[in-house]
Short mmCIF file of C-alpha atoms in Angstrom, two decimals:
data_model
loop_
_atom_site.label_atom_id
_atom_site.label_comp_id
_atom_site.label_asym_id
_atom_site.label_seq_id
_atom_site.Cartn_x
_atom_site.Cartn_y
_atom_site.Cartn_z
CA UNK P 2 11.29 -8.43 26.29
CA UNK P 3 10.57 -5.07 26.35
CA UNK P 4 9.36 -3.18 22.76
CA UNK P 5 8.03 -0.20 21.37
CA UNK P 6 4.51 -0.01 20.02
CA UNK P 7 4.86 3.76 19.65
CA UNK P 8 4.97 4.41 15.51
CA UNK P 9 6.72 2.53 12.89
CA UNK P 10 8.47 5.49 12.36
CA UNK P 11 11.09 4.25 14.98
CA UNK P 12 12.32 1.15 13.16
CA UNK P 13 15.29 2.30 11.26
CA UNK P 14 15.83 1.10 7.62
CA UNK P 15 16.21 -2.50 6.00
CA UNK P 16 20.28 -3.96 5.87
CA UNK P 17 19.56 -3.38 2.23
CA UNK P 18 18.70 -0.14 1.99
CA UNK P 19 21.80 0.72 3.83
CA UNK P 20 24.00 -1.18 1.71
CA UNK P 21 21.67 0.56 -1.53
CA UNK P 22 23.17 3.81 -0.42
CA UNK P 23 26.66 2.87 0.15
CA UNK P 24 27.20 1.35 -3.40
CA UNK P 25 25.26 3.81 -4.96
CA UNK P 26 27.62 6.83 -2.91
CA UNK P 27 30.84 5.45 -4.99
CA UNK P 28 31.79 7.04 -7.94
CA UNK P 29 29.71 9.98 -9.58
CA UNK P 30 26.68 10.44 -11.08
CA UNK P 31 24.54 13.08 -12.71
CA UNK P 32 22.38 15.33 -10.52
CA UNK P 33 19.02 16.36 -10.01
CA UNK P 34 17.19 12.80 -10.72
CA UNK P 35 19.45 13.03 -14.08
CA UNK P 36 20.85 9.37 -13.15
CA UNK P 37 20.39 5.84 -14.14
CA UNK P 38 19.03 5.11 -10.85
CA UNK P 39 15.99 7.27 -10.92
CA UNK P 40 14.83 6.24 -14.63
CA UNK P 41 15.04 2.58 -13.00
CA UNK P 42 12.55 3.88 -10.45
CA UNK P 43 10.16 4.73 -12.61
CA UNK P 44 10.47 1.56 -14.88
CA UNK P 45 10.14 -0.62 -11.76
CA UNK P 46 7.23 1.64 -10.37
CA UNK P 47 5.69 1.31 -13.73
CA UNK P 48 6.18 -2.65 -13.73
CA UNK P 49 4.77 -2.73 -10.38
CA UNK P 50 1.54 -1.03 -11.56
CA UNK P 51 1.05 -2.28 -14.49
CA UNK P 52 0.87 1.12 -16.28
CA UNK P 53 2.95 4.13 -17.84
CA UNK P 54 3.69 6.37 -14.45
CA UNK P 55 5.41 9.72 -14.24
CA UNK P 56 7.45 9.35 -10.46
CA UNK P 57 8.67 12.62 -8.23
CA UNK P 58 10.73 11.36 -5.68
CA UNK P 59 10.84 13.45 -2.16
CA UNK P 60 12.43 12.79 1.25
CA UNK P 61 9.07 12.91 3.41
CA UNK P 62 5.91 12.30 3.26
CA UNK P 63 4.49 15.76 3.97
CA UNK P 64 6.32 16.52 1.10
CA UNK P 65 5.00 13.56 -0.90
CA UNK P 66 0.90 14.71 0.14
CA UNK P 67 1.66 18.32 -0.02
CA UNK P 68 3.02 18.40 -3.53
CA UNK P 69 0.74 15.32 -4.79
CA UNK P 70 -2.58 17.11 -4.23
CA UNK P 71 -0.99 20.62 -4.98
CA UNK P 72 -0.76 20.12 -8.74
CA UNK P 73 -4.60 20.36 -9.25
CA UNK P 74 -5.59 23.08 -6.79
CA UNK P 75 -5.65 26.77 -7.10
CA UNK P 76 -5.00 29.06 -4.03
CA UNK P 77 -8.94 29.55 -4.42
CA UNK P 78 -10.06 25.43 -4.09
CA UNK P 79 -10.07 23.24 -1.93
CA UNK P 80 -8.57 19.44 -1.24
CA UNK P 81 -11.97 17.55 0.20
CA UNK P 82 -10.66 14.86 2.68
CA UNK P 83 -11.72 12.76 6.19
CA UNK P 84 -12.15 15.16 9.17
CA UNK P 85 -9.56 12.55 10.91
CA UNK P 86 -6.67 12.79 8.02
CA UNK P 87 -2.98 13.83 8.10
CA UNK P 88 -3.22 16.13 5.67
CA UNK P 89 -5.97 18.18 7.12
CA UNK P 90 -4.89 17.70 11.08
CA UNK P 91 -0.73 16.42 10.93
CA UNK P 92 0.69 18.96 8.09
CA UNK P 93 1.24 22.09 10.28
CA UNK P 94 -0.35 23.81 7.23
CA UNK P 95 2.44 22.60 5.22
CA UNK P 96 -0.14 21.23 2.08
CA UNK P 97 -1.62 24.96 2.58
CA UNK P 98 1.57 26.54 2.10
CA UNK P 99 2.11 24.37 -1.00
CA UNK P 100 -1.16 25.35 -2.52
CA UNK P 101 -0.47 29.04 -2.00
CA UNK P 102 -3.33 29.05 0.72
CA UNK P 103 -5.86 26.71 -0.88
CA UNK P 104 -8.57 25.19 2.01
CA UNK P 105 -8.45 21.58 3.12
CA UNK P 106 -12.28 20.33 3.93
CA UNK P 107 -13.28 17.53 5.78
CA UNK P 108 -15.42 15.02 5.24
CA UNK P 109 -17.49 12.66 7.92
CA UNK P 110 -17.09 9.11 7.97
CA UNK P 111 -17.22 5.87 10.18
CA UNK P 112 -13.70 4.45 11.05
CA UNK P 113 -11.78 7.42 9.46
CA UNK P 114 -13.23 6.66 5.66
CA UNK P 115 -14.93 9.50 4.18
CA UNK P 116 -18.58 8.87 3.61
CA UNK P 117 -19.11 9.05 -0.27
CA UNK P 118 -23.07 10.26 0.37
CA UNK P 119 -21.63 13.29 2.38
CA UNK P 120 -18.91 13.84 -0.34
CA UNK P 121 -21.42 13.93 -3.05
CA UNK P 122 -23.71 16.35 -1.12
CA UNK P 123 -20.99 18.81 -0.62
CA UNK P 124 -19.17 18.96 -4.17
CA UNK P 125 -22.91 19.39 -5.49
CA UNK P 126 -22.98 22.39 -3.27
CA UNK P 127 -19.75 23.76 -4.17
CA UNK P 128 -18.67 23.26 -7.34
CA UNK P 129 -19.97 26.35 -9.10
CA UNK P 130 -20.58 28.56 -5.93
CA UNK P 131 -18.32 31.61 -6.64
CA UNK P 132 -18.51 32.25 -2.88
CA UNK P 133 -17.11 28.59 -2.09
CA UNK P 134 -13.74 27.68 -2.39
CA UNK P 135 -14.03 25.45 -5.67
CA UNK P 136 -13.87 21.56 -4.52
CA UNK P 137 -10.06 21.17 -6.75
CA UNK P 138 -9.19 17.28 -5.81
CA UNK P 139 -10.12 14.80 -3.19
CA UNK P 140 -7.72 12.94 -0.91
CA UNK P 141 -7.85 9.44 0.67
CA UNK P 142 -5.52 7.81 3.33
CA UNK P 143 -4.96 4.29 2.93
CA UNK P 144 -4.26 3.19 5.67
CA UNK P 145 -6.55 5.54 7.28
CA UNK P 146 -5.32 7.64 10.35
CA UNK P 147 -7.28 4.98 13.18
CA UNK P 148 -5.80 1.63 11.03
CA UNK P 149 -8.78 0.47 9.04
CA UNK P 150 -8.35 -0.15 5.28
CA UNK P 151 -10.73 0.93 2.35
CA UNK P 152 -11.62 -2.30 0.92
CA UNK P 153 -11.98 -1.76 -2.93
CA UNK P 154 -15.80 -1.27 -3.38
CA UNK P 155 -14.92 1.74 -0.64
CA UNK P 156 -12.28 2.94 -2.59
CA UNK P 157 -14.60 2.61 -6.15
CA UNK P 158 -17.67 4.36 -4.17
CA UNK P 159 -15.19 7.84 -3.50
CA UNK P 160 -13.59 8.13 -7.46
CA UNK P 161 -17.51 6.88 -8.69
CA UNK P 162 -18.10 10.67 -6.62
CA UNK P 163 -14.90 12.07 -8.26
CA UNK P 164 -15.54 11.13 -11.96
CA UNK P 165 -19.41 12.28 -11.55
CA UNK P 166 -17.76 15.96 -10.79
CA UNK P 167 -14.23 15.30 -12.80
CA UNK P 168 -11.99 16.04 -10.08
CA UNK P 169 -8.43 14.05 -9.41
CA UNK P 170 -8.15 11.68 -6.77
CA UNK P 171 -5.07 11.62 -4.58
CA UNK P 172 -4.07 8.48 -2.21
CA UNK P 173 -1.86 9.03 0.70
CA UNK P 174 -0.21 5.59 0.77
CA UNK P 175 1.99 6.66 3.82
CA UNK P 176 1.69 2.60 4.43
CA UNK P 177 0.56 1.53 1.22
CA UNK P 178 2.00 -2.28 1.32
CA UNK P 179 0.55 -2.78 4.69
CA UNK P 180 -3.03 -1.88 3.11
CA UNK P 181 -2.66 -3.75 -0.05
CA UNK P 182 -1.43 -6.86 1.45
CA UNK P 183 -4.40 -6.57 4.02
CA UNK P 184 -6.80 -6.31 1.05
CA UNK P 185 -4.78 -9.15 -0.84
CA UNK P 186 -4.92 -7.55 -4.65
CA UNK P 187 -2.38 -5.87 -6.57
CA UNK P 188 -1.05 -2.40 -7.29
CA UNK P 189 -3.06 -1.44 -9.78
CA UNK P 190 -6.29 -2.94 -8.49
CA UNK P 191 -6.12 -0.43 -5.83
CA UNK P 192 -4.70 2.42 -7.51
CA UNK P 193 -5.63 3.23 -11.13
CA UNK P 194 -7.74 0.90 -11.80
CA UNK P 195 -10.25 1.73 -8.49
CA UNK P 196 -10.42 5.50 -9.97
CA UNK P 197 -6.78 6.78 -8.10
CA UNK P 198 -5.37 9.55 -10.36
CA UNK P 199 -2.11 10.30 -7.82
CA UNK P 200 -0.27 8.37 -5.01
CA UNK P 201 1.86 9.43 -2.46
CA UNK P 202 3.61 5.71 -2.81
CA UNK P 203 4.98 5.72 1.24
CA UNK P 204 8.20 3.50 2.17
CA UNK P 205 9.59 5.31 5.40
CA UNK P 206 7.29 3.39 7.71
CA UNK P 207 8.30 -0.02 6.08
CA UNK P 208 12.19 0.16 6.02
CA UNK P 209 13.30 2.80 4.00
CA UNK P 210 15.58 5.30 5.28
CA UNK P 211 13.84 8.75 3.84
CA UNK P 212 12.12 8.34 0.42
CA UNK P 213 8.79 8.59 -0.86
CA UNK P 214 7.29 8.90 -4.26
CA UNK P 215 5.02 10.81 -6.09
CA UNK P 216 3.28 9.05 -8.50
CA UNK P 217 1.56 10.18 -11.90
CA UNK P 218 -1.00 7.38 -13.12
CA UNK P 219 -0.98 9.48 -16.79
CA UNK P 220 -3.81 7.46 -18.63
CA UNK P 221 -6.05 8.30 -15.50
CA UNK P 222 -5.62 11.78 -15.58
CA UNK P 223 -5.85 11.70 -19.41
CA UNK P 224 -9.23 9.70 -19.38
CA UNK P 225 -10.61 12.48 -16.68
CA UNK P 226 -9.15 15.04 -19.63
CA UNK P 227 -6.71 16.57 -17.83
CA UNK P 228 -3.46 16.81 -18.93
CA UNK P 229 -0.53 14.56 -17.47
CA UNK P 230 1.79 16.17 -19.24
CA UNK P 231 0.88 19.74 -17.57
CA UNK P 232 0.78 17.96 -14.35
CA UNK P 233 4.28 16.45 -14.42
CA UNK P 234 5.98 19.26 -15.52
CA UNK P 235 4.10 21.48 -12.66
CA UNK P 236 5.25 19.00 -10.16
CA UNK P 237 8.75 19.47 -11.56
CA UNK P 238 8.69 23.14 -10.65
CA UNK P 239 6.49 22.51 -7.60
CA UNK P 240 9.30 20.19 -6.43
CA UNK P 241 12.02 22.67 -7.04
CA UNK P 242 10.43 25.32 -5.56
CA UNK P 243 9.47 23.25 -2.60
CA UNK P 244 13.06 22.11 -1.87
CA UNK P 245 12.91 18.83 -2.89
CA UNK P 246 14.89 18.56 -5.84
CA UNK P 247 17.91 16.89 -4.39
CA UNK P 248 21.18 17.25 -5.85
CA UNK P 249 22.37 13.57 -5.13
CA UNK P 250 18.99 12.20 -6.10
CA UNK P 251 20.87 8.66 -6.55
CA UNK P 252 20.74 8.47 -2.72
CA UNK P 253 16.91 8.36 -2.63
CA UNK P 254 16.61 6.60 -5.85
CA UNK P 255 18.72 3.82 -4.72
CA UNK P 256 16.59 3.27 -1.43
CA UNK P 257 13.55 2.49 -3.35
CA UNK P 258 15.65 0.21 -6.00
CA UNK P 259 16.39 -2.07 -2.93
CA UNK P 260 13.05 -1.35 -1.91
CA UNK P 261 11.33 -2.39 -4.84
CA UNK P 262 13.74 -5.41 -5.46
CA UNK P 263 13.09 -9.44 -4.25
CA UNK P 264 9.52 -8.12 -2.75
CA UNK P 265 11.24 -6.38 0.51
CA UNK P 266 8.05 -3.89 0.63
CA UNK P 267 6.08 -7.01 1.21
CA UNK P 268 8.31 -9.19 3.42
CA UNK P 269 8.17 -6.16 5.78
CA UNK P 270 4.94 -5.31 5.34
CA UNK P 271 3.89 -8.93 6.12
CA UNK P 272 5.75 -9.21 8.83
CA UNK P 273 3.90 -5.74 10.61
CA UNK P 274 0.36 -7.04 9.80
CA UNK P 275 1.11 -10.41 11.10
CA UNK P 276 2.79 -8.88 14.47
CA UNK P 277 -0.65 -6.53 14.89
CA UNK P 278 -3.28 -9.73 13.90
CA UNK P 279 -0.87 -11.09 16.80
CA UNK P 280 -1.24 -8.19 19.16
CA UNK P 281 -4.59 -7.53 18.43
CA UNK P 282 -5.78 -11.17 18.98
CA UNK P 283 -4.13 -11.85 22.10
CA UNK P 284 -5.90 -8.20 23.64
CA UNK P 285 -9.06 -9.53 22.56
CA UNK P 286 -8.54 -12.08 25.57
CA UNK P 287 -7.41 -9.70 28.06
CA UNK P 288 -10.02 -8.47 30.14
CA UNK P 289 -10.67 -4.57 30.56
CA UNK P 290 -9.72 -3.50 26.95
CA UNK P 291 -11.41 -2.75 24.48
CA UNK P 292 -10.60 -2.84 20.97
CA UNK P 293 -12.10 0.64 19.30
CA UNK P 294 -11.52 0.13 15.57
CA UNK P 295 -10.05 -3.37 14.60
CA UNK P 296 -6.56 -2.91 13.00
CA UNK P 297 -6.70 -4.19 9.62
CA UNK P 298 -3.05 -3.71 9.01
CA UNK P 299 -0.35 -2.43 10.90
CA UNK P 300 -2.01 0.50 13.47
CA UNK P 301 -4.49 -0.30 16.44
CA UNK P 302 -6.40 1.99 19.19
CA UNK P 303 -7.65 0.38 21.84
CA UNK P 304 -8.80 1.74 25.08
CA UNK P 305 -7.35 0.52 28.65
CA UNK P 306 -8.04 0.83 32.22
CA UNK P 307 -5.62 3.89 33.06
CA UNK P 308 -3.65 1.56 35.60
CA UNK P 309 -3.18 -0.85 33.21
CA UNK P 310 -1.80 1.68 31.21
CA UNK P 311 0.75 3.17 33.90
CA UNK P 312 1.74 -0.69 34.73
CA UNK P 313 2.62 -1.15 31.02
CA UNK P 314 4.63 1.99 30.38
CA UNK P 315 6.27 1.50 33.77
CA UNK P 316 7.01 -2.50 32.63
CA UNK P 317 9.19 -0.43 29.73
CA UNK P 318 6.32 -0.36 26.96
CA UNK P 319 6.11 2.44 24.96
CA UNK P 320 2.87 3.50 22.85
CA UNK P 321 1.17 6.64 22.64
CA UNK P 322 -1.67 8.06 24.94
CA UNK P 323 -3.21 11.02 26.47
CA UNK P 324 -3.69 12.66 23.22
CA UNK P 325 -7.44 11.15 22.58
CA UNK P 326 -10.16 10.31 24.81
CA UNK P 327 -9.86 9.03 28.67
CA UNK P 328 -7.80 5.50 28.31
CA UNK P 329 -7.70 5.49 24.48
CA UNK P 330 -3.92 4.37 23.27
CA UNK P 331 -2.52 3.60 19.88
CA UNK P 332 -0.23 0.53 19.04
CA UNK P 333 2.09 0.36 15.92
CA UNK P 334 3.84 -2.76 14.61
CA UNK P 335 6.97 -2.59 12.11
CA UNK P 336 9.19 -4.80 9.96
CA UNK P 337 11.18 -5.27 12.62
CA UNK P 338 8.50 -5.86 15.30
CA UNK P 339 9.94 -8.76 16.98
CA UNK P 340 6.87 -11.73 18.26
CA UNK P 341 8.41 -12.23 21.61
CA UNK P 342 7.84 -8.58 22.25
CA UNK P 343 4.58 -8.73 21.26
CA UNK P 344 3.60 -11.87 23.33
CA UNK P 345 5.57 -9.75 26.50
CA UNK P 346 2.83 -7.04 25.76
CA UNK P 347 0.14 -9.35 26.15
CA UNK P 348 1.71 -11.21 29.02
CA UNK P 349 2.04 -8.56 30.76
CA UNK P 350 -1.22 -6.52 30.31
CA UNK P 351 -3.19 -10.17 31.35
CA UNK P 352 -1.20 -10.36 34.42
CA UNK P 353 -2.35 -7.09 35.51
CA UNK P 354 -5.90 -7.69 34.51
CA UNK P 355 -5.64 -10.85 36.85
CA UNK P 356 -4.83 -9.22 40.20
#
């Protein structure tokens, strides 16, 4: 059985989500987010993390990052962030245009997690320096962009650099179940309560057609004294101005409703961590590869003999290569990752190792 390893982008959406949509097309509704299906977003979102949340729902997740981090940085700051993340590398200088031109600063860091010692040293430097940009917010991916997970101690040791300087922490949570169910604690553990002022709460990758959401932890911002009240109401005309103020917001709202409802962001997520543990523990036997940063969740590079590589891809794999270093490829498990593809993968790279 031949499968795709490429991104969990290609998966499609959940039979529920689908059906969402359809029964939430019949009939009319207000527009603009004005519907009953939105405020039920932001109840369940505020269930799920145990806290009062203010939720901006967008269609992608560039939109979701871009916006997030925009509503606490001036054209003249800065959004501090790993050297390896989307924002700073995958955006096409989207989050720039939605800052009005602000700068987007990396930051060192084993296995794509910013190193809090270098963060420290550089908003020390900045903050202040009218010939700096003027360090604004900081930004963390979880999962990061090579598929390790900040564990929460990693996640504590970033905001612990974030309240020292009172700037607002942003999460990109592009696959945010796959990273809390590898950690094994809840919502708010690694949100909020870990120092996380603003998430970019990610479905896409884990069976939603196209909806993400912004969302406003407003005692965190309140503790750091900033206002969440200014915030959300920026956001609202950030949004607007940004595109992303659909008029039949019931269509997005009702994708995370079936999202949120009976635990589907977990079954699926589940199921993608358990097909990479799978995929990454039967390469671990197969001679010639190397495993470069162990997949915690759902993503994995690993680097392969380039013959091995053509013999998979001609076999009717698909993953992505070329882009990195000599032999370095990248593997990507979904909800709807199926295990016999998965054991195919393995099959078939052993049996060209053995020749």
């Amino acid at each position: 059985m031949k499968v795709a390893f490429t991104s969990d982008n290609i998966a499609g959406a959940s039979d529920a989500v689908f059906k969402a949509m359809l029964e939430a097309a019949q009939g009319d509704a207000m527009p603009y987010g004005n519907d009953d299906g939105t405020a039920q977003v932001t109840r369940m979102l505020s269930e799920l993390f145990e806290c009062e949340v203010d939720v901006f729902l967008v269609s992608t997740g560039t939109a979701a990052n871009s916006l997030g981090v925009s509503a606490f940085t001036p054209p003249w700051g800065s959004v501090l962030c790993h050297t390896e993340s989307h924002l700073l590398n995958d955006e096409c200088t989207a989050p720039e245009f939605y800052t009005s031109g602000a700068r987007f600063v990396g930051i060192g860091g084993e296995d794509a997690k910013m190193d809090p010692v270098q963060l420290q040293k550089l908003v020390n430097q900045k903050i202040g320096d009218v010939h700096s940009c003027q360090p604004s917010a900081i930004s963390l991916s979880q999962v990061t962009e090579v598929g390790s997970v900040y564990s929460l101690e990693e996640i504590h040791a970033i905001t612990s650099v974030a309240k020292s300087v009172n700037l607002p922490v942003h999460m990109d949570g592009a696959r945010f179940a796959n990273a809390l169910l590898a950690l094994g604690c809840t919502p708010a553990e690694m949100t909020w309560k870990a120092g996380i002022d603003i998430l970019s709460f990610g479905a896409t990758k884990n069976g939603v057609m196209a909806a993400e959401a912004i969302v406003v932890f407003k005692q965190a911002l309140e503790d750091k004294g900033i206002s969440s009240e200014k915030v959300a109401k920026e956001l609202g005309y950030r949004r607007k101005r940004g595109g992303h103020l659909h008029s039949k917001m019931r269509l997005l709202s009702s994708q995370l409703i079936a999202y949120l409802t009976d635990d589907l962001w977990r079954t699926n997520a589940t199921h993608a961590n358990a097909m990479m543990a799978l995929l990454q523990d039967g390469l671990k036997t197969v001679p010639g590869v190397k495993i470069n940063t162990p997949a915690q969740a759902n993503m994995l590079f690993c680097t392969l003999p380039l013959p091995m590589i053509d013999h998979l891809q001609a076999e009717g794999f698909g993953f992505y290569g070329g882009r990195w270093e000599e032999g370095v490829i990248r593997l990507v498990t979904s909800f709807r990752t199926p295990k016999e593809g998965v054991e195919a993968f393995i099959a078939s790279a052993k049996a060209f190792a053995a020749q």
